[in-house]
XYZ file of C-alpha atoms in Angstrom:
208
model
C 183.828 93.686 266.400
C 181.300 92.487 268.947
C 181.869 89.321 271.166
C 178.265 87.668 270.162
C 178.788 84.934 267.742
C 182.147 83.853 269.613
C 180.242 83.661 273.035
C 177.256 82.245 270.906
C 179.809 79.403 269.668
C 181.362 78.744 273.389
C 178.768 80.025 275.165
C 179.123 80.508 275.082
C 179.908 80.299 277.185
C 180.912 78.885 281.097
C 181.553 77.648 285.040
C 182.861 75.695 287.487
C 183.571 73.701 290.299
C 184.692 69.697 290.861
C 186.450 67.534 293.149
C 189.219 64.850 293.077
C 192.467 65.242 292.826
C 194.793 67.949 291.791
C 196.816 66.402 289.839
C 194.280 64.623 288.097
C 194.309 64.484 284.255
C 192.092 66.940 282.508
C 189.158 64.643 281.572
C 188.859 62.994 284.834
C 188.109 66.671 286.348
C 186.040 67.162 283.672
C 183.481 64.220 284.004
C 183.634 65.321 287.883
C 182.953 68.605 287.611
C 179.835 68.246 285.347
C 178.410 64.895 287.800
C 179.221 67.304 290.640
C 178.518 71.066 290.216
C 174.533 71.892 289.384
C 175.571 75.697 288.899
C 178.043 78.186 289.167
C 178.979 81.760 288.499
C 182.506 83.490 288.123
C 184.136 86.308 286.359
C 185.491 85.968 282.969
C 188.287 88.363 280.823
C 188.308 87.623 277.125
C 191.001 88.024 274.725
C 190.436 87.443 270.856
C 193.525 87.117 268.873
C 193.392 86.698 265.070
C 195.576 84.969 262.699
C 195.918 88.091 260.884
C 198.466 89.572 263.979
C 195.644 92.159 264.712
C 195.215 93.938 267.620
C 194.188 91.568 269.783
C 190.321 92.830 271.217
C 189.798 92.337 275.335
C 186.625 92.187 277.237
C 185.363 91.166 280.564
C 182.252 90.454 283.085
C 180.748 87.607 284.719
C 178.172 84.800 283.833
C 176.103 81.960 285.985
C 174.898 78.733 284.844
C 172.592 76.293 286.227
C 172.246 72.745 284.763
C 170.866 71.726 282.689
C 171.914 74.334 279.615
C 170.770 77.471 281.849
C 173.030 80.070 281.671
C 173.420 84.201 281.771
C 176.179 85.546 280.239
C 177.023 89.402 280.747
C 179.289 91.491 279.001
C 180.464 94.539 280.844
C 183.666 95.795 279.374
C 184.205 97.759 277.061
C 180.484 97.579 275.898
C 177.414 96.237 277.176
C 176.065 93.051 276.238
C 173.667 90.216 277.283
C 173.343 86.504 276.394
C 170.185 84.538 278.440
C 169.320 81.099 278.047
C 166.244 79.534 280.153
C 167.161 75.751 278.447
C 164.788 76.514 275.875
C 165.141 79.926 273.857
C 168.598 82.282 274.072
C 168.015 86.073 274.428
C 170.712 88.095 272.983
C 170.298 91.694 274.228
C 172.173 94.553 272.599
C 172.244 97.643 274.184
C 173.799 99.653 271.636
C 171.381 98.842 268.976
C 168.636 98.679 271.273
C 168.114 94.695 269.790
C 166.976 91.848 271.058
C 167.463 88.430 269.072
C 165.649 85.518 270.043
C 166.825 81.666 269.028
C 165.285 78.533 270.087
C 168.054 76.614 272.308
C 167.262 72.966 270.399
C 170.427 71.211 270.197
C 172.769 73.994 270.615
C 174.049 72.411 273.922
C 175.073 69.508 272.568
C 176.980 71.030 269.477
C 178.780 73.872 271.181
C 181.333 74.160 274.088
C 177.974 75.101 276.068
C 177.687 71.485 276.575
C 180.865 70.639 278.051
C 180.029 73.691 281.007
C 176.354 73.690 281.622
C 175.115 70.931 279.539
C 174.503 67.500 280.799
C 176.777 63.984 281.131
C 176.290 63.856 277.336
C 179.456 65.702 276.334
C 181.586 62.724 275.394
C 178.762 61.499 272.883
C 178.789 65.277 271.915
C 182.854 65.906 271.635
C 186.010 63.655 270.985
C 187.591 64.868 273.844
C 191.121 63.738 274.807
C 193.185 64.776 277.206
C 195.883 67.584 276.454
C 198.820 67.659 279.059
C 200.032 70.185 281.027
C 200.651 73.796 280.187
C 200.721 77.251 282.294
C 200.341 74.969 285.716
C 196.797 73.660 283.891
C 195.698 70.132 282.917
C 193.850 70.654 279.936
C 191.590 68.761 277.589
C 190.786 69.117 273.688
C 187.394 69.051 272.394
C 186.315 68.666 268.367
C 182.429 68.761 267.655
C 181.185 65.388 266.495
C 178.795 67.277 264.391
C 180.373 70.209 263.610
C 178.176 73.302 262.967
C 180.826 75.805 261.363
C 180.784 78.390 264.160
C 183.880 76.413 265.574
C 186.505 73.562 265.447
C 188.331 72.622 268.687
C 187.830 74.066 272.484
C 190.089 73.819 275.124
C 189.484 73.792 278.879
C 192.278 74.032 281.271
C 191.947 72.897 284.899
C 193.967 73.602 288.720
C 193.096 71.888 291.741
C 189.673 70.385 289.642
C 188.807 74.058 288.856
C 188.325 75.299 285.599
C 190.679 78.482 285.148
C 190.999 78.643 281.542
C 189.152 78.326 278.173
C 190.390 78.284 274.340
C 188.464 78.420 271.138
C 189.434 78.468 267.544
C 186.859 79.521 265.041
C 186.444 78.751 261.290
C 187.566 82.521 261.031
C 191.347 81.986 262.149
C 190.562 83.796 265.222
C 191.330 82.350 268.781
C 189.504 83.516 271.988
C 191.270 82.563 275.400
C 188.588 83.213 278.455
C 190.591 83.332 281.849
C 187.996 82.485 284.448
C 188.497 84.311 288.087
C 186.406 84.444 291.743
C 184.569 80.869 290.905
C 181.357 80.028 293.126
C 180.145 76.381 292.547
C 177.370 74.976 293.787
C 176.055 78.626 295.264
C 172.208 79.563 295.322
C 171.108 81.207 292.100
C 167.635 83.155 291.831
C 165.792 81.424 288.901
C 165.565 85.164 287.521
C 168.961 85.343 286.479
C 167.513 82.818 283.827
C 164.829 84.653 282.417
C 164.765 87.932 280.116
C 162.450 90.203 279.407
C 162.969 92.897 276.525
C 163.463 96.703 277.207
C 160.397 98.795 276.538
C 161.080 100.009 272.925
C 163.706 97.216 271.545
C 163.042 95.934 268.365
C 162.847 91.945 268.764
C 163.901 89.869 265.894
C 163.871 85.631 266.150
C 165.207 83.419 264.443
């Protein structure tokens, strides 16, 4: 099964960088890394585990974001796939079927984990976020949608030294998808293309 509609839920989706203290509690790092970091890119694995005891289904690649609710999203491993948002519309590119689906951004970044990574300083109006002690050498935080939208019910960042290494989602499908986050850039210089899509000569555009 594809990674789209979990990355579409999270992005989908996700960044990086704060300051403070290291042993600061999760949602301290939190508020500092969004009043802090205007953009970011790092490398991502994913691993999606359902309740089912499935084999669990890996993939990697990168993304970047730049505030506010800018963000490109690239999956490289084991198939191709592209998420875009300029703020306003999200571009969903897939290769394979040669498809590109177009939604209009709206609110999305205030309903999905989006907001808590390259949304604005809205995300406690957004989430009831509380702080969720320490596990695997993180300090993590728990997030539930104030206006849950289906797609998901509870994400979970987990921070070192006021970086965020680690993300978990549970969907409304059972399924849980832990994103390991690795070679974090905060703050670097992003061309304004990276934000911006255009669709392949010949794909068949659908929006929604």
């Amino acid at each position: 099964m594809k990674p789209v509609r979990l990355l579409k839920a999270a992005l989908l989706t996700l960044a990086v960088t704060l300051s403070g203290m290291a042993d600061a509690a999760g949602i301290e790092q939190l508020r500092t890394f969004i009043e802090n970091t205007r953009g970011a890119k790092a490398a991502f694995t994913q691993t999606v585990s359902a309740s089912s005891g499935r084999k669990p289904q890996i993939s990697s690649g990168s993304f970047a974001f730049s505030r506010p609710g800018k963000f490109r999203w690239i999956y490289d491993k084991p198939y191709y796939q592209l998420l875009v948002s300029d703020g306003e519309k999200l571009w969903i590119y897939d290769r394979d079927l040669n498809q590109v689906t177009v939604k209009r951004v709206g609110n999305a970044l205030g309903s999905s984990p989006a907001a808590l990574l390259a949304g604005d300083n809205a995300f406690e109006t957004n989430f009831s976020v509380k702080n969720a002690g320490n596990a695997d050498g993180l300090e993590w935080i728990e997030a539930t949608p104030n206006q849950p939208d289906g797609s998901f019910e509870l994400v979970r960042i987990g921070f070192r030294d006021n970086l965020p290494q680690a993300m978990q989602l549970k969907d409304s499908f059972g399924q849980t998808t832990r994103l390991e986050f690795s070679a974090l850039q905060a703050n670097s210089a992003l061309d304004a293309e990276l934000f911006r899509f255009t669709a392949p000569a010949g794909a068949d555009v659908v929006s929604e």
